[in-house]
Short mmCIF file of C-alpha atoms in Angstrom, two decimals:
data_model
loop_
_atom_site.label_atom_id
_atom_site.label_comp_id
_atom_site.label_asym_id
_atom_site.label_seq_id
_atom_site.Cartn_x
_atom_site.Cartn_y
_atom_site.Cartn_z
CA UNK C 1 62.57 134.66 81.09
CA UNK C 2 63.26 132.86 84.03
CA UNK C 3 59.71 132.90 84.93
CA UNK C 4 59.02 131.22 82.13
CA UNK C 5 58.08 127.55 82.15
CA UNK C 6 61.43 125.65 81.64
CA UNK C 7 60.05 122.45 80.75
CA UNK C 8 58.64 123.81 77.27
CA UNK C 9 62.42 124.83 76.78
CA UNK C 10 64.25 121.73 77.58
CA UNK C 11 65.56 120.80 74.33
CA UNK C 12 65.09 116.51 73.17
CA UNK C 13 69.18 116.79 72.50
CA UNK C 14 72.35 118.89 72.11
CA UNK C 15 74.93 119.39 69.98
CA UNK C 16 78.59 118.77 71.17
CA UNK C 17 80.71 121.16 68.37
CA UNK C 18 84.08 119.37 69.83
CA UNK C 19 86.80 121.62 69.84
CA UNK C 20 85.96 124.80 68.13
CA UNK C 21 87.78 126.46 65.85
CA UNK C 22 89.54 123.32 65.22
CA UNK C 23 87.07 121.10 63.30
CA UNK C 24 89.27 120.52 60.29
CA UNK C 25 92.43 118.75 62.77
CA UNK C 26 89.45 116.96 64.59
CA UNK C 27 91.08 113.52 63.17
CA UNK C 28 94.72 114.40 64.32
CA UNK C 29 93.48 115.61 67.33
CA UNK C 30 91.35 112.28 68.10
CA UNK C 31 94.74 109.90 67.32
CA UNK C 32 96.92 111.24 70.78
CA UNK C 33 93.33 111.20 72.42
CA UNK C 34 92.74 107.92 71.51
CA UNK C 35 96.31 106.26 72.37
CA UNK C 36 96.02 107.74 75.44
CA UNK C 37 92.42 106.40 76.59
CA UNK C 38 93.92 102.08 75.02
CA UNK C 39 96.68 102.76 77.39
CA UNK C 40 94.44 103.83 80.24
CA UNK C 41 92.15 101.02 79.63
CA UNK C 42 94.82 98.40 79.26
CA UNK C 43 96.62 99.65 82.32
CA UNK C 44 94.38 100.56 84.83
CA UNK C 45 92.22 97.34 84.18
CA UNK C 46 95.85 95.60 84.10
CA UNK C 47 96.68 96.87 87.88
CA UNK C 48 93.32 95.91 88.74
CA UNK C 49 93.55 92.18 87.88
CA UNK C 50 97.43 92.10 89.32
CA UNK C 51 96.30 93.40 92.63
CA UNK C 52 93.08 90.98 92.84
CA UNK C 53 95.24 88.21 91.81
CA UNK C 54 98.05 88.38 93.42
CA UNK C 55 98.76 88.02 96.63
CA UNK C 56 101.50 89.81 98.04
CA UNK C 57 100.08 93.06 96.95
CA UNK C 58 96.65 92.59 98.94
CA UNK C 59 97.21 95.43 101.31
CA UNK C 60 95.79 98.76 101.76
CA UNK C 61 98.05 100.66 99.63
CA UNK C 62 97.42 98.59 96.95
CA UNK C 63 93.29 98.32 97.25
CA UNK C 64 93.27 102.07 97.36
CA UNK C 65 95.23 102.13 93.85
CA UNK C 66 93.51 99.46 92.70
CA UNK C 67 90.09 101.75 93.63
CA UNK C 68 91.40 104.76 91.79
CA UNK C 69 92.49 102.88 88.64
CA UNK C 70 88.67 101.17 88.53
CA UNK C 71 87.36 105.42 88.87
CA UNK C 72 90.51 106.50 86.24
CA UNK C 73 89.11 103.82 83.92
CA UNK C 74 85.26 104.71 84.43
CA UNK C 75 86.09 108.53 84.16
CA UNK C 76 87.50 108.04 80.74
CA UNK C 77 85.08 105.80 79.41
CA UNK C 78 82.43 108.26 80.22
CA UNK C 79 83.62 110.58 77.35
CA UNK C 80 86.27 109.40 75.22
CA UNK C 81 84.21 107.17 73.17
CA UNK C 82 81.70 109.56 72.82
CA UNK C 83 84.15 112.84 71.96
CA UNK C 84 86.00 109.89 69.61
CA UNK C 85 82.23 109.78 68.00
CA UNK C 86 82.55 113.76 67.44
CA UNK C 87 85.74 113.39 65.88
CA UNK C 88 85.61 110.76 63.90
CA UNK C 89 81.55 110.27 62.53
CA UNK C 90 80.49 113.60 63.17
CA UNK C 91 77.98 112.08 65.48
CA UNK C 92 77.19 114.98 67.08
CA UNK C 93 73.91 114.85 69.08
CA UNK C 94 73.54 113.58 72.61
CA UNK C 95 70.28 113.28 74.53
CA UNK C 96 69.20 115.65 77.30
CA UNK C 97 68.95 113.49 79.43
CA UNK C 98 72.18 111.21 78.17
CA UNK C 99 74.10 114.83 78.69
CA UNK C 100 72.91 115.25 82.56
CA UNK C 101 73.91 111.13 83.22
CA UNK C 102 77.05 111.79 81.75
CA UNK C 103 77.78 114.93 83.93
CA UNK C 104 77.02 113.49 86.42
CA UNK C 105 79.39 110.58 86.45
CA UNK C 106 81.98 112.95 84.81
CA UNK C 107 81.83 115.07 88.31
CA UNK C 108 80.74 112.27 90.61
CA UNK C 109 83.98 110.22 89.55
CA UNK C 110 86.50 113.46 89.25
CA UNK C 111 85.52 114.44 92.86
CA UNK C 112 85.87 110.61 94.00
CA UNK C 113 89.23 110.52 92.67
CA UNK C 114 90.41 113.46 94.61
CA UNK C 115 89.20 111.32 97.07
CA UNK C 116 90.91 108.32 96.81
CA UNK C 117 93.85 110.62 96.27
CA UNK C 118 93.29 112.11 99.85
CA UNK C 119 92.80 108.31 101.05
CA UNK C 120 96.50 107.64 99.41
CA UNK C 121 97.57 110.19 101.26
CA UNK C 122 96.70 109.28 104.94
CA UNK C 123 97.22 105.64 104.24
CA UNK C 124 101.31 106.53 103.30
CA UNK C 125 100.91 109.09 106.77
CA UNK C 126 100.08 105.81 108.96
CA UNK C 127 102.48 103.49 106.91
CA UNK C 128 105.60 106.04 107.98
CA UNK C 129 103.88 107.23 111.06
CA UNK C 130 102.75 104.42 112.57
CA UNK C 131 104.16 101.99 111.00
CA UNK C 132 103.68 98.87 113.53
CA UNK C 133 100.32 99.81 113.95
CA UNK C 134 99.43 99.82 110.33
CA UNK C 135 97.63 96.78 109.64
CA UNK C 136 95.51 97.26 112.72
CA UNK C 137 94.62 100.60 111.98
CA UNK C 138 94.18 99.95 107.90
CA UNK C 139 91.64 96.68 108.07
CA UNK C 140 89.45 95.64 105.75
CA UNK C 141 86.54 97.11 107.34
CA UNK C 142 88.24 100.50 107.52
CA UNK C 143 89.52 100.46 103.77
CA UNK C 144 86.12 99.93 102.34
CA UNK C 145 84.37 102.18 104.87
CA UNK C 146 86.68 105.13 103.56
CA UNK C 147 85.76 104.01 100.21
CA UNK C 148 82.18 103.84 100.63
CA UNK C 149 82.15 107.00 102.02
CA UNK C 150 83.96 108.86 99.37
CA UNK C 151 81.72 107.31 96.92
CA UNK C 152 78.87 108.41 98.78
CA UNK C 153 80.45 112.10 98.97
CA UNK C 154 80.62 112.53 95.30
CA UNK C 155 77.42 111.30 95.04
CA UNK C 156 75.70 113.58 97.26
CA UNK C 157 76.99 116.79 96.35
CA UNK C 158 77.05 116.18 92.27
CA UNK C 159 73.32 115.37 92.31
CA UNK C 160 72.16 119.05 92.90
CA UNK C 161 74.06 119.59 89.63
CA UNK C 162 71.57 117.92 87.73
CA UNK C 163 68.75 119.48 88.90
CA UNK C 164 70.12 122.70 88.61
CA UNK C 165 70.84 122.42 85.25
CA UNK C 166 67.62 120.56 84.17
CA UNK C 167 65.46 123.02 85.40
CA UNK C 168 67.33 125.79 83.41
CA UNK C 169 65.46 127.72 80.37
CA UNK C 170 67.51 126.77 76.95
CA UNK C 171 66.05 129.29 74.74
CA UNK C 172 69.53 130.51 73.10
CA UNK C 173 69.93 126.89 71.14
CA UNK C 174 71.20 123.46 71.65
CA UNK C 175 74.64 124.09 70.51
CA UNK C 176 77.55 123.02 73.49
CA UNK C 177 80.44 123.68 72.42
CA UNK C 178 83.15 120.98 74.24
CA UNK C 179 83.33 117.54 73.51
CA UNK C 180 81.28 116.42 76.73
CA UNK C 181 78.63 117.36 78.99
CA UNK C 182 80.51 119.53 81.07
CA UNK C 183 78.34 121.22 83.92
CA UNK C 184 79.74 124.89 83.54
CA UNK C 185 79.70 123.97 80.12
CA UNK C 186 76.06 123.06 79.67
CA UNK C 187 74.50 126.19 82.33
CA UNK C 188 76.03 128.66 79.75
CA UNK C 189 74.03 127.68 77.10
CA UNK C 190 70.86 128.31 79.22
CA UNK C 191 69.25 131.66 78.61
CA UNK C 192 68.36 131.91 82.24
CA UNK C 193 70.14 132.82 85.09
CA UNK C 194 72.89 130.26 86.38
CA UNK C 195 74.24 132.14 88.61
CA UNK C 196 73.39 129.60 91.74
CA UNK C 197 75.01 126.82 88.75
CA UNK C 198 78.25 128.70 89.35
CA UNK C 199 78.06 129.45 93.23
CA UNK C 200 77.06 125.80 93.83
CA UNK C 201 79.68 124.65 91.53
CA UNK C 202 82.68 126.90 93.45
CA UNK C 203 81.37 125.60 97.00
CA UNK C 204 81.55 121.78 95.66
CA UNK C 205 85.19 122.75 94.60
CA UNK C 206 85.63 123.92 98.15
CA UNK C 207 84.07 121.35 100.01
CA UNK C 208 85.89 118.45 97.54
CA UNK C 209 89.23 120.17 95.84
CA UNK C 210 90.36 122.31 98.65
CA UNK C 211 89.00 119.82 101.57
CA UNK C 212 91.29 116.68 99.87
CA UNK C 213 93.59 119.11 99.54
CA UNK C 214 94.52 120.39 102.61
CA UNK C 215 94.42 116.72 104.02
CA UNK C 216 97.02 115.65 101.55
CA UNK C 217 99.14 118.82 102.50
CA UNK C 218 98.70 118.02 106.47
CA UNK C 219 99.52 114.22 106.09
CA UNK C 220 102.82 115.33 103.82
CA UNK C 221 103.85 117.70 106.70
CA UNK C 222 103.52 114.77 109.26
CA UNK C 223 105.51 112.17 106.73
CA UNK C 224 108.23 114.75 106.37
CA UNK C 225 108.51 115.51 109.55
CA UNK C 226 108.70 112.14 110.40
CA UNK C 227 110.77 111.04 107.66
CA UNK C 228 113.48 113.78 108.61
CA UNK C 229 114.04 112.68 112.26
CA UNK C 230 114.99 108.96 111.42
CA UNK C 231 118.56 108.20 111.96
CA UNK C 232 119.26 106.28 109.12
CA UNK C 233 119.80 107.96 105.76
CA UNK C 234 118.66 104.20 103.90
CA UNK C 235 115.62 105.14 106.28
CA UNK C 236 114.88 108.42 105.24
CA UNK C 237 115.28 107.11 100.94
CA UNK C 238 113.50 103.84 101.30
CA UNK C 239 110.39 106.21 103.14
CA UNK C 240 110.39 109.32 100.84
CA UNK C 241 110.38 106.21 98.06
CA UNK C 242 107.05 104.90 99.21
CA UNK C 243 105.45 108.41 98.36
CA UNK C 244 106.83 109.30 95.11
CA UNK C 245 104.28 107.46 92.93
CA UNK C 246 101.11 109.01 95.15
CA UNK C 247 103.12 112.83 94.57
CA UNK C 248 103.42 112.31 90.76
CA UNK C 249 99.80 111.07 90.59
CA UNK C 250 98.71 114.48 92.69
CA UNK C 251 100.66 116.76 90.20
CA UNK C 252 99.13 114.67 87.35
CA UNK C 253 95.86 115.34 88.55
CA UNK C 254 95.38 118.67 90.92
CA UNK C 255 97.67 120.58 87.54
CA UNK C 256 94.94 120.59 84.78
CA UNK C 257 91.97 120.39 87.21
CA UNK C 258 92.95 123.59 88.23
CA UNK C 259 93.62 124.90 85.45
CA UNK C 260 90.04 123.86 84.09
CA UNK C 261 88.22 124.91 87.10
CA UNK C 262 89.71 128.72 87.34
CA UNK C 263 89.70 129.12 83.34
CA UNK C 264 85.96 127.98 83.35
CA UNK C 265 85.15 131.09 86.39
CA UNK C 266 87.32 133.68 86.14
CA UNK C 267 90.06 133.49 82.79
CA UNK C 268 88.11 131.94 79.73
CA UNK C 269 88.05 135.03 78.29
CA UNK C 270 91.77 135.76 77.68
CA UNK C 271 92.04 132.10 76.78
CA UNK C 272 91.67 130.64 73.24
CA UNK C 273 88.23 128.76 73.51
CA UNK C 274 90.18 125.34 72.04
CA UNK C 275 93.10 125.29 74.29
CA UNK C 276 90.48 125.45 77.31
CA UNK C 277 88.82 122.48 75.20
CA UNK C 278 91.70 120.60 74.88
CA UNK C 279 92.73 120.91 78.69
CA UNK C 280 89.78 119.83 79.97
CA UNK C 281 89.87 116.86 77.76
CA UNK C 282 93.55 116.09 79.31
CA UNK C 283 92.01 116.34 82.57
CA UNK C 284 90.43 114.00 82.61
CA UNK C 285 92.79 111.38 80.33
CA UNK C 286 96.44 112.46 81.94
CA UNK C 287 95.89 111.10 85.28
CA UNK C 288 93.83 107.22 83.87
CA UNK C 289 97.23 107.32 81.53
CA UNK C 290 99.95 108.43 83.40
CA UNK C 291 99.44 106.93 86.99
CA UNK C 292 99.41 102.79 85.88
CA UNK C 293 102.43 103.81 84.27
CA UNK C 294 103.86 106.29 87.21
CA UNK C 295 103.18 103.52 89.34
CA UNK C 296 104.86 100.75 87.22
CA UNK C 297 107.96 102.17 86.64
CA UNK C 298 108.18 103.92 90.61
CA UNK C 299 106.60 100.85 92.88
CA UNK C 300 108.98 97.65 92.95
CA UNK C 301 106.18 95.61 93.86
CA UNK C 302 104.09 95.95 91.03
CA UNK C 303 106.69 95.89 88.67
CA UNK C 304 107.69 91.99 89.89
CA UNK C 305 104.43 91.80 90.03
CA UNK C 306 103.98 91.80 86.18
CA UNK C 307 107.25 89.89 85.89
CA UNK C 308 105.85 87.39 87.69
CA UNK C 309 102.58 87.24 85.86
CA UNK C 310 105.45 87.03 82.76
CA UNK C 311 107.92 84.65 83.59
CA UNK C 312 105.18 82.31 86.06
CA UNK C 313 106.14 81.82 89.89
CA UNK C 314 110.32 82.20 89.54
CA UNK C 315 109.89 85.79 90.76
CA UNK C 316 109.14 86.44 94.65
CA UNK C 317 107.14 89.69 95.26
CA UNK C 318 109.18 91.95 97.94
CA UNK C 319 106.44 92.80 100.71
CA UNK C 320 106.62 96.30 102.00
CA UNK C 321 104.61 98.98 103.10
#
């Protein structure tokens, strides 16, 4: 069969079954689904207008937040509306081709977060490191060259995806059953073999997952280090402070990626099909939800910086790195 030509078994669309098992709670399940996605909308694009319009924040902490609340914000756009579709019209049917796009952006943005997560990372390592050196070693130029490049990263190794999967043979039906275009997801529907899907898949884990990873473990060692040889105990608070936001939003994120990842390769079968459904969904909501408000309520900056755009120009915005 996989000899066979595998254009004459693309199918024109598929069918996205949602969760499962589950289709008569489809409507409760949308509600939490859908609070969650207005509060990442509303909160990611409202740190992204605070730290473009106001001034005391522009600094390279703050652009490389404001860059992963623009990629939370496009990651959940890319399937909540159209899983909110499923649940709510029973609008089913997506496009073969509309199903590769919207892998690809699903993978292309989850692997650029990890990125900006990694960039986070090293830009809180120079802040405590280095810290009289860190607005000449954090420019402009250097901040959108890092991400430009992590763009460019996700880009380059998601593309193979789609033409993995497009040249598959789908002679076993159209029938997908998640509530998105999920690349694992889509491959096991083919009736050919997808075994390269999967190896490809693992190495891009590797090479993204475990790369960002390992950085983000290495710059922590070098902050705590750090952090435990100054004198002052005020010292040692006011720098572990800085990082507490950036940790919550790694635990947010890393936790059900994981999870979704090893489930999808080596557990799904001693999993209930919906739970893996419904985790994958949260992995890609939690972190667009939970980090605008992780940050709020953990950064003093940002929160006078929505007092300010409250109450006018009574408030003064406390610079620090």
């Amino acid at each position: 069969m996989s000899g066979a030509n595998s254009s004459s078994l693309t199918p024109g669309f598929f069918i996205l079954n949602g969760v499962p098992g589950l289709e008569a709670a489809h409507v409760w399940i949308s509600l939490p689904f859908c609070f969650m996605y207005i509060i990442a909308v509303l909160g990611n694009c409202g740190l992204i207008y605070l730290i473009s319009h106001e001034e005391a924040l522009h600094r390279p902490m703050y652009y490389f937040l404001a860059l992963l609340s623009f990629t939370d914000v496009t990651l959940c756009t890319t399937t909540v509306p159209n899983m909110l579709c499923i649940f709510w019209f029973n609008l089913k049917e997506i496009n073969f081709n509309a199903c590769l796009a919207q892998m690809f952006f699903v993978h292309m943005l989850t692997g650029m977060e990890s990125g900006v997560l990694m960039l986070m990372a090293l830009d809180r390592y120079v802040a405590i490191c280095y810290p009289l050196r860190y607005s000449t070693i954090l420019t402009n130029p250097v901040i959108t060259k890092a991400g430009l490049a992590t763009f460019l990263r996700g880009v380059m190794l998601v593309i193979p995806f789609i033409s993995l999967t497009k040249h598959l043979p789908y002679c076993q039906g159209n029938f997908i059953p998640h509530t998105y275009c999920d690349h694992m997801s889509v491959a096991k529907v083919s009736c050919g073999n997808f075994k390269i899907n999967a190896i490809y898949g693992l190495m891009v884990a590797l090479l993204i997952g475990v790369f960002d990873i390992c950085c983000i473990s290495v710059s922590y060692a070098m902050i705590l280090r750090a952090v435990v040889n100054l004198s002052s105990a005020d010292a040692r608070q006011k720098a572990f402070s800085t990082c507490t936001s950036h940790i919550c939003a790694i635990v947010i994120t890393y936790v059900p990626a994981f999870f979704t990842f090893f489930t999808h390769r080596f557990g799904g079968h001693n999993i209930p099909h919906h739970v893996h459904i419904i985790v994958a969904n949260l992995y890609l909501l939690l972190p667009p939800t939970m980090n605008p408000i992780v940050y709020g309520v953990k950064t003093k900056q940002i929160r006078e910086g929505v007092i300010k755009l409250l109450l006018g120009d009574k408030v003064v915005i406390t610079k620090d790195k």
